[in-house]
Coordinates of C-alpha atoms and ligand atoms in Angstrom, one line a residue:
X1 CA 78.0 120.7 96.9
X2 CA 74.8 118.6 96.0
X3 CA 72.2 117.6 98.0
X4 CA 73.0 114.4 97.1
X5 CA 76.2 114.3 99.0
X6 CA 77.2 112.4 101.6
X7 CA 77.5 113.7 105.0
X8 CA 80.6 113.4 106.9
X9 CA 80.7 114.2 111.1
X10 CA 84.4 115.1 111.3
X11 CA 85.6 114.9 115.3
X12 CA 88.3 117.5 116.2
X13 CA 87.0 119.5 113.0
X14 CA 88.7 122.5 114.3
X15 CA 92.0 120.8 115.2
X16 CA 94.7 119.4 112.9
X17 CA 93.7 116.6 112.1
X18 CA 90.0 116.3 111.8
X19 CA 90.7 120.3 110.0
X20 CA 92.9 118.7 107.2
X21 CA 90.3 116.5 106.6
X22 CA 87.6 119.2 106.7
X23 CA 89.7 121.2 104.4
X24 CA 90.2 118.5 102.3
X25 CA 86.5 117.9 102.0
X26 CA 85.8 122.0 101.5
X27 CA 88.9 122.2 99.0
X28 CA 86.7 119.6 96.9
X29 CA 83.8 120.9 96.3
X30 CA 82.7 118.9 93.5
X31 CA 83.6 115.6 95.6
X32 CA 81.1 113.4 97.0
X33 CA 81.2 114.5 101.0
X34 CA 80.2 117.3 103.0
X35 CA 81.3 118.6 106.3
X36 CA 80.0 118.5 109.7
X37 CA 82.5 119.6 111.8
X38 CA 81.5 118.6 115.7
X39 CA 82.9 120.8 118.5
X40 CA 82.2 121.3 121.5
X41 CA 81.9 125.5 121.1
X42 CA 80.0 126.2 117.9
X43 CA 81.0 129.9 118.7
X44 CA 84.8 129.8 118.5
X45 CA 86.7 131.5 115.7
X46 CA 88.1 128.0 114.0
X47 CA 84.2 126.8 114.1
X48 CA 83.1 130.2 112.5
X49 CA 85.9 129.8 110.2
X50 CA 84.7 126.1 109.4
X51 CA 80.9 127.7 108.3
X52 CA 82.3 130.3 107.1
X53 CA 83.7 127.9 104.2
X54 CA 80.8 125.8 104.1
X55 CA 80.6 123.7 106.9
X56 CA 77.8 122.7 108.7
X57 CA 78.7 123.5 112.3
X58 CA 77.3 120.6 115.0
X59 CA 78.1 120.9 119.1
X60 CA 78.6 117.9 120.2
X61 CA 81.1 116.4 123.5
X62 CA 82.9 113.0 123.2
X63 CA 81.7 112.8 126.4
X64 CA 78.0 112.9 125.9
X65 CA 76.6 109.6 123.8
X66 CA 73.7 111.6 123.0
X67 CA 75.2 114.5 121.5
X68 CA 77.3 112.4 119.5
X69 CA 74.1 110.2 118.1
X70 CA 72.5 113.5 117.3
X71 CA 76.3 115.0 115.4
X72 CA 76.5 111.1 113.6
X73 CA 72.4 111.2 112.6
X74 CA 72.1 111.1 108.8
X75 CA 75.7 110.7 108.3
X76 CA 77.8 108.3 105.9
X77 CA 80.1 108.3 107.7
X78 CA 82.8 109.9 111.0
X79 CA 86.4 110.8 111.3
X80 CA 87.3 109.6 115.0
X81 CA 89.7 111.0 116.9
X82 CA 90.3 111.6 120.7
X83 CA 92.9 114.6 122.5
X84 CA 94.8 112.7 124.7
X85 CA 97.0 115.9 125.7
X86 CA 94.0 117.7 126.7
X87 CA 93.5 115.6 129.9
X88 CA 96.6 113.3 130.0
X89 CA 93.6 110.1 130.8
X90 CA 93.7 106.9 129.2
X91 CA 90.7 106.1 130.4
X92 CA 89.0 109.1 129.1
X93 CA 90.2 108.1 125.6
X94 CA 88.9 104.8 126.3
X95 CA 85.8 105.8 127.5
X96 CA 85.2 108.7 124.6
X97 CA 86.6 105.6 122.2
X98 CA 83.5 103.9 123.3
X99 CA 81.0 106.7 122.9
X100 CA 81.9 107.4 119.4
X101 CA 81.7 103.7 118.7
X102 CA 78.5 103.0 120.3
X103 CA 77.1 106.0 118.4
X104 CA 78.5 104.9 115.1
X105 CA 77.0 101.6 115.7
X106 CA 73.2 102.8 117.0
X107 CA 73.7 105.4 113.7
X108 CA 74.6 102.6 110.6
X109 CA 77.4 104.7 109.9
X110 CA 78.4 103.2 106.3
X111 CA 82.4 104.1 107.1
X112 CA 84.5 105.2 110.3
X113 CA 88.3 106.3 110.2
X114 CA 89.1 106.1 114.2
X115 CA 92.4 107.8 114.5
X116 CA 94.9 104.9 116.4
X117 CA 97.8 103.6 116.9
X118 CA 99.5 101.1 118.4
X119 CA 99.1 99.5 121.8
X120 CA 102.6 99.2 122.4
X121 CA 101.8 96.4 125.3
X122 CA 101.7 93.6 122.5
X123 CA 105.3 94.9 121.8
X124 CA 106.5 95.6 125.2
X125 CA 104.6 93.9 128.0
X126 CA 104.3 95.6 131.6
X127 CA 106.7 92.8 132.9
X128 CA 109.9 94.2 130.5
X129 CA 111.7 96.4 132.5
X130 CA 113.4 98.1 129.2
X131 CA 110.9 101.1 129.7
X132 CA 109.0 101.9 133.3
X133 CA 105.2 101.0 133.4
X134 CA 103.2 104.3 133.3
X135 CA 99.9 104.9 135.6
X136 CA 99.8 101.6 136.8
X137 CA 98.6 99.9 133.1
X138 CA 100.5 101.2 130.5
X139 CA 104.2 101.4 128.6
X140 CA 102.6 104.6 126.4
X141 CA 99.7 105.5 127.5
X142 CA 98.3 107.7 124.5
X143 CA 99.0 105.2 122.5
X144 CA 98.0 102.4 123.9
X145 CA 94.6 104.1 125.1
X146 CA 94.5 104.2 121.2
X147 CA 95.1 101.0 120.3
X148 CA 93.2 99.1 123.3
X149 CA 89.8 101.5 122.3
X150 CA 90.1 99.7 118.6
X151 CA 88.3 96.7 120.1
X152 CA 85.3 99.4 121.0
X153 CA 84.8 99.4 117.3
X154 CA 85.3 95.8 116.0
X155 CA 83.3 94.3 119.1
X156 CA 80.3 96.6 117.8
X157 CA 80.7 95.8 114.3
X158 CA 81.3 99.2 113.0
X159 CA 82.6 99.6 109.5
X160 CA 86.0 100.7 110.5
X161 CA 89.5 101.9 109.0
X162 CA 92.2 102.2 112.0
X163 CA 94.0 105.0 110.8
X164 CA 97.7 105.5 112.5
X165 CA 99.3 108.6 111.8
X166 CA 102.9 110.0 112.6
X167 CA 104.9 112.0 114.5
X168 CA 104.1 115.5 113.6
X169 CA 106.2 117.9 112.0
X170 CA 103.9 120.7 113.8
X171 CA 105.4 119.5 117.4
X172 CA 108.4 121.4 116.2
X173 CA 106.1 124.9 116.4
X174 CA 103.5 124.3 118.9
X175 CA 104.7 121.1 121.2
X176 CA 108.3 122.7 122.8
X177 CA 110.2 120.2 120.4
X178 CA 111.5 122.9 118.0
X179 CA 115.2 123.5 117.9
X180 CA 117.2 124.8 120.9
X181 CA 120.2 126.5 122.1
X182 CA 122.4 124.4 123.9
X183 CA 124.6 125.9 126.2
X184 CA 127.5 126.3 123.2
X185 CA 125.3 128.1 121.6
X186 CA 124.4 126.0 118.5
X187 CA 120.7 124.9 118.0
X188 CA 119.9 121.2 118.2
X189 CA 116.8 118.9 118.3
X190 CA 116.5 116.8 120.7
X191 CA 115.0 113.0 120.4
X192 CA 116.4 109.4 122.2
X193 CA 115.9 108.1 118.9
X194 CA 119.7 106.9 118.4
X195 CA 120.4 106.5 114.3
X196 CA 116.7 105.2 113.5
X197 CA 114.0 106.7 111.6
X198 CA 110.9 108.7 112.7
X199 CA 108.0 108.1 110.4
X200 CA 106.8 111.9 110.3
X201 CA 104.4 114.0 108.5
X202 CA 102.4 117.3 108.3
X203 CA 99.6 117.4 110.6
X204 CA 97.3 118.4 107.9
X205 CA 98.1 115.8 105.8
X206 CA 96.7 113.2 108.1
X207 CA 93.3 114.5 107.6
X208 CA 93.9 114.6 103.1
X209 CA 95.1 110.7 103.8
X210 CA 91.7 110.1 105.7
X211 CA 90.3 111.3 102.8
X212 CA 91.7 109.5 100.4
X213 CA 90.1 106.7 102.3
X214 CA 86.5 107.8 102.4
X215 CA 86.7 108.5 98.5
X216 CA 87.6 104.7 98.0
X217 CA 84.2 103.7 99.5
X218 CA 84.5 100.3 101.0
X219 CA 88.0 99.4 99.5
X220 CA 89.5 100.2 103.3
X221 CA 87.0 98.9 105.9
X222 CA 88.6 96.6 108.5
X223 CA 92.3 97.5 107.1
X224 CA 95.0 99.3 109.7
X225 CA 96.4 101.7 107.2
X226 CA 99.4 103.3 108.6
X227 CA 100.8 107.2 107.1
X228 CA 103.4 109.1 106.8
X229 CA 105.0 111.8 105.2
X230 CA 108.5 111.0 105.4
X231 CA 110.7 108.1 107.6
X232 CA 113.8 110.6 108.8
X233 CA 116.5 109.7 111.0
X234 CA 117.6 112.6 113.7
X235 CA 120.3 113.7 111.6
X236 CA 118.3 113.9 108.4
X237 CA 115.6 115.9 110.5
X238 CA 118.6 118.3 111.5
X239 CA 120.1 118.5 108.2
X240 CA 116.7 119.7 106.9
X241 CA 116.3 121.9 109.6
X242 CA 120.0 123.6 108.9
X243 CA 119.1 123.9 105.3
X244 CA 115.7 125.8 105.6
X245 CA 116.5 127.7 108.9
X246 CA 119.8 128.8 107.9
X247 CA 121.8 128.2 110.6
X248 CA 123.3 125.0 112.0
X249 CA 121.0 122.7 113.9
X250 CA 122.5 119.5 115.6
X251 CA 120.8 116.1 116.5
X252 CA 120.7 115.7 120.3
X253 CA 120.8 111.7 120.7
X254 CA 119.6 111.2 124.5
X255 CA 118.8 107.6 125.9
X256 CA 115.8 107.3 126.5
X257 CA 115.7 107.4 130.3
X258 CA 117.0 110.9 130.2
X259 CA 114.5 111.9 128.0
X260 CA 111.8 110.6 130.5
X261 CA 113.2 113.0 133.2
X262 CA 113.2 116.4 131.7
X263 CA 110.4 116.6 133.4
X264 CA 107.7 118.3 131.5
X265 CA 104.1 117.0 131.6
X266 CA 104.1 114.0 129.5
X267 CA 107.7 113.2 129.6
X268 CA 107.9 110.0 130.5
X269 CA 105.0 108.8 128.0
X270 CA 107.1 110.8 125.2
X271 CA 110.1 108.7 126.3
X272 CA 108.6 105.8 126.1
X273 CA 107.0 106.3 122.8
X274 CA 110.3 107.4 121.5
X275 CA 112.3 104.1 122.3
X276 CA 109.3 101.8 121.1
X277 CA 109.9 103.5 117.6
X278 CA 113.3 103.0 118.5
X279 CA 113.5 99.3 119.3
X280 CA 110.9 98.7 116.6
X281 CA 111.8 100.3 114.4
X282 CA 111.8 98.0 111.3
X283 CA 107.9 96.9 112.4
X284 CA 107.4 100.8 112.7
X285 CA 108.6 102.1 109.6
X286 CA 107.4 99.2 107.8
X287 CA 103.2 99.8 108.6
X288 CA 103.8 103.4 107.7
X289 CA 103.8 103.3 103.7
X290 CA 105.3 106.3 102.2
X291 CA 104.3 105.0 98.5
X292 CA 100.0 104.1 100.1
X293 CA 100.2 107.6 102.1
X294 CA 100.9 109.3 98.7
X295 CA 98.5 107.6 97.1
X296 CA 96.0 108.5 98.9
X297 CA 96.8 112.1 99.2
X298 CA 99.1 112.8 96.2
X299 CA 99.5 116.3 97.7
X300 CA 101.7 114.6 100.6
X301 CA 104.2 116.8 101.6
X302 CA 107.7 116.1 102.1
X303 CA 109.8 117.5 105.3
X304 CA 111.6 119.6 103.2
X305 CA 108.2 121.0 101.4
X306 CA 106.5 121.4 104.9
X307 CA 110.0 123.7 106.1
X308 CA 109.7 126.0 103.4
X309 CA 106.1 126.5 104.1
X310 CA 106.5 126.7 107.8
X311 CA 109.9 127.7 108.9
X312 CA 108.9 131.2 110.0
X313 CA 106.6 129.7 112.5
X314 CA 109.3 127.7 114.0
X315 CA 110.3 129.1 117.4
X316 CA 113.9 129.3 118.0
X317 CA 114.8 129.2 121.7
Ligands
NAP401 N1 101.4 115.4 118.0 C1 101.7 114.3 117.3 O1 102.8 114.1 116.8 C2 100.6 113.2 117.2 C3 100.9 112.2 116.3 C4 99.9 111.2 116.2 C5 98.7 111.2 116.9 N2 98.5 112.3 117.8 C6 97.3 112.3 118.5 O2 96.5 113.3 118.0 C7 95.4 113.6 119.0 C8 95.0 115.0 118.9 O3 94.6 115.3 117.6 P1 94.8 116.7 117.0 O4 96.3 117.0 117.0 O5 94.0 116.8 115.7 O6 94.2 117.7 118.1 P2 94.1 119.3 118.3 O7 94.6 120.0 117.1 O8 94.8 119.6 119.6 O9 92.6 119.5 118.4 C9 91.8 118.8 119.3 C10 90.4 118.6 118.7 O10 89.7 117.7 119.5 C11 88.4 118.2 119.7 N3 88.0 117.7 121.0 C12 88.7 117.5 122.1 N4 88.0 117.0 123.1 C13 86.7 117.0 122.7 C14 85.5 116.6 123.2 N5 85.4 116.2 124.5 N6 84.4 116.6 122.5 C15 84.4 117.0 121.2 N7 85.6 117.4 120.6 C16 86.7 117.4 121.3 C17 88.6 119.7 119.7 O11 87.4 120.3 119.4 P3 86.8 121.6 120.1 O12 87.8 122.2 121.1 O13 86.4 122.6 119.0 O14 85.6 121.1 120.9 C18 89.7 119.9 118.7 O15 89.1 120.0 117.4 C19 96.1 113.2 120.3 O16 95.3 112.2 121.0 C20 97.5 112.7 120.0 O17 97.8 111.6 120.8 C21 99.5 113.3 117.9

């Protein structure tokens, strides 16, 4: 690194997405960025890991403006991103949205990537009974949180990319959605996606796209760029699965509504979200350029290259 490079405040720096883009950025070090990673515990063993490699270390909360001024001061520019599954509130997103906006604005940040995706209410207003409104407001509510916050950004005139990622391949380790027994005995995946593709990708590779990004400079401001790794119907997904696991896994097609009552925390949003991809699914696929995502990581992994790197980590239940 030079001292001539540009600073980077990387949100969620020790989670997957904001990490692949901190490793992306360490991994480089003859590119023009360096890290600063914000957390909220400068003390934890992902943060010591981050300065261990290089990083410069900042605390800072989404929830505190002033922490976040201080984490974006001297910067270039911040990857944005918001946890919605840490405190299942849209508002909170909203509201943490706003900080990191307002903060990018009072900065002059030259370049923000705020981690969206869509507001599925243009799509599917609260009046279409197809799917049930969710907490009053919403049809999905982490994405729409997501989508809604965008105007945070362009009302303040920050120098934005609206980045919207994929389903991750890394639900299928650490998010329950990994392959099961069913009650024959055979292990199946389970989504109420009926015979339409899921734009997917690995988690890390979010973070390399975002990166991508920043090295164009400017090229990207005010663009939605949508990612993904792969676009992989259920069966595909299985067939995958079957090939690198080495035993047979099944698609499990459920409508939608019975997806929304299995009953674990987020359920019904996760049901939701599945049959917007499903019933929009030309629109879906179509913002989520395999070709753009490859250019602008070129190490972009496919499903198949993500199993053979990850398939021991897979928990089979
Ligand atoms: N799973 C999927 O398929 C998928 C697909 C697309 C989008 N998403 C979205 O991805 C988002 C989560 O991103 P991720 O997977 O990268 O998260 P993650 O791996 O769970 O890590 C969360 C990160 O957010 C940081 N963070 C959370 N609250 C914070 C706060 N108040 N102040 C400062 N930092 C905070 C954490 O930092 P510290 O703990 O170190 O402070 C951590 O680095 C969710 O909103 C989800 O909707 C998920």
């Amino acid at each position: 690194m030079s001292a001539e490079n540009k600073i980077i405040a990387v949100v969620g720096a020790t989670g997957a997405q904001g990490g692949g883009l901190a490793g992306a950025i360490l991994n480089d070090p003859d590119g023009p960025f360096h890290v600063r990673a914000l957390t909220r515990n400068p003390r934890s063993d992902k943060a010591t890991d981050l300065a261990q490699q290089g990083a410069e270390v900042f605390e800072a909360d989404l929830d505190d403006l002033d922490s976040l001024k201080r984490a974006f001061s001297g910067a270039y520019g911040a990857y944005c991103v918001t946890n919605f599954w840490e405190h299942f509130s849209p508002e909170k997103e909203l509201a943490q949205a706003a900080n990191m906006a307002q903060a990018a604005r009072d900065i002059r940040l030259e370049h923000v990537i705020w981690s969206t995706l869509e507001d599925t209410r243009r799509w599917v207003p609260l009046s279409d009974d197809r799917m049930p409104t969710l907490m009053g407001k919403y049809k999905v509510p982490h994405l729409d949180a997501k989508g809604e916050a965008n105007q945070s950004f362009a009302d303040l005139g920050v120098p934005t990319t609206f980045l919207m990622s994929s389903f991750y391949w890394d639900n299928l380790i650490y998010f329950g959605m990994g392959p099961k027994r069913g009650p024959d005995g055979v292990l199946a995946i389970t989504f109420p996606m009926g015979d339409k593709k899921l734009p997917s990708i690995a988690a890390e590779d979010i973070g390399k796209c975002a990166y991508g990004i920043f090295k164009q400079g400017r090229e990207y401001i005010g663009q939605t760029v949508g990612i993904a790794g792969g676009h992989l119907t259920g069966k595909e997904m299985a067939a995958a699965l079957s090939d690198a696991l080495g035993a047979e896994v099944r698609y499990n097609d459920v409508p939608p509504e019975v997806y929304r009552s299995f009953g674990f925390p987020g359920a019904d949003d996760l049901g939701n979200m599945f049959q917007f991809k499903r019933d929009f699914n030309e629109y879906y696929c179509s913002v989520r350029s395999l070709e753009r995502s490859r250019t602008l990581n070129p190490s972009l992994q496919t499903f198949e290259e993500w199993l053979a790197r990850n398939r021991e980590r897979i928990p089979i239940e």
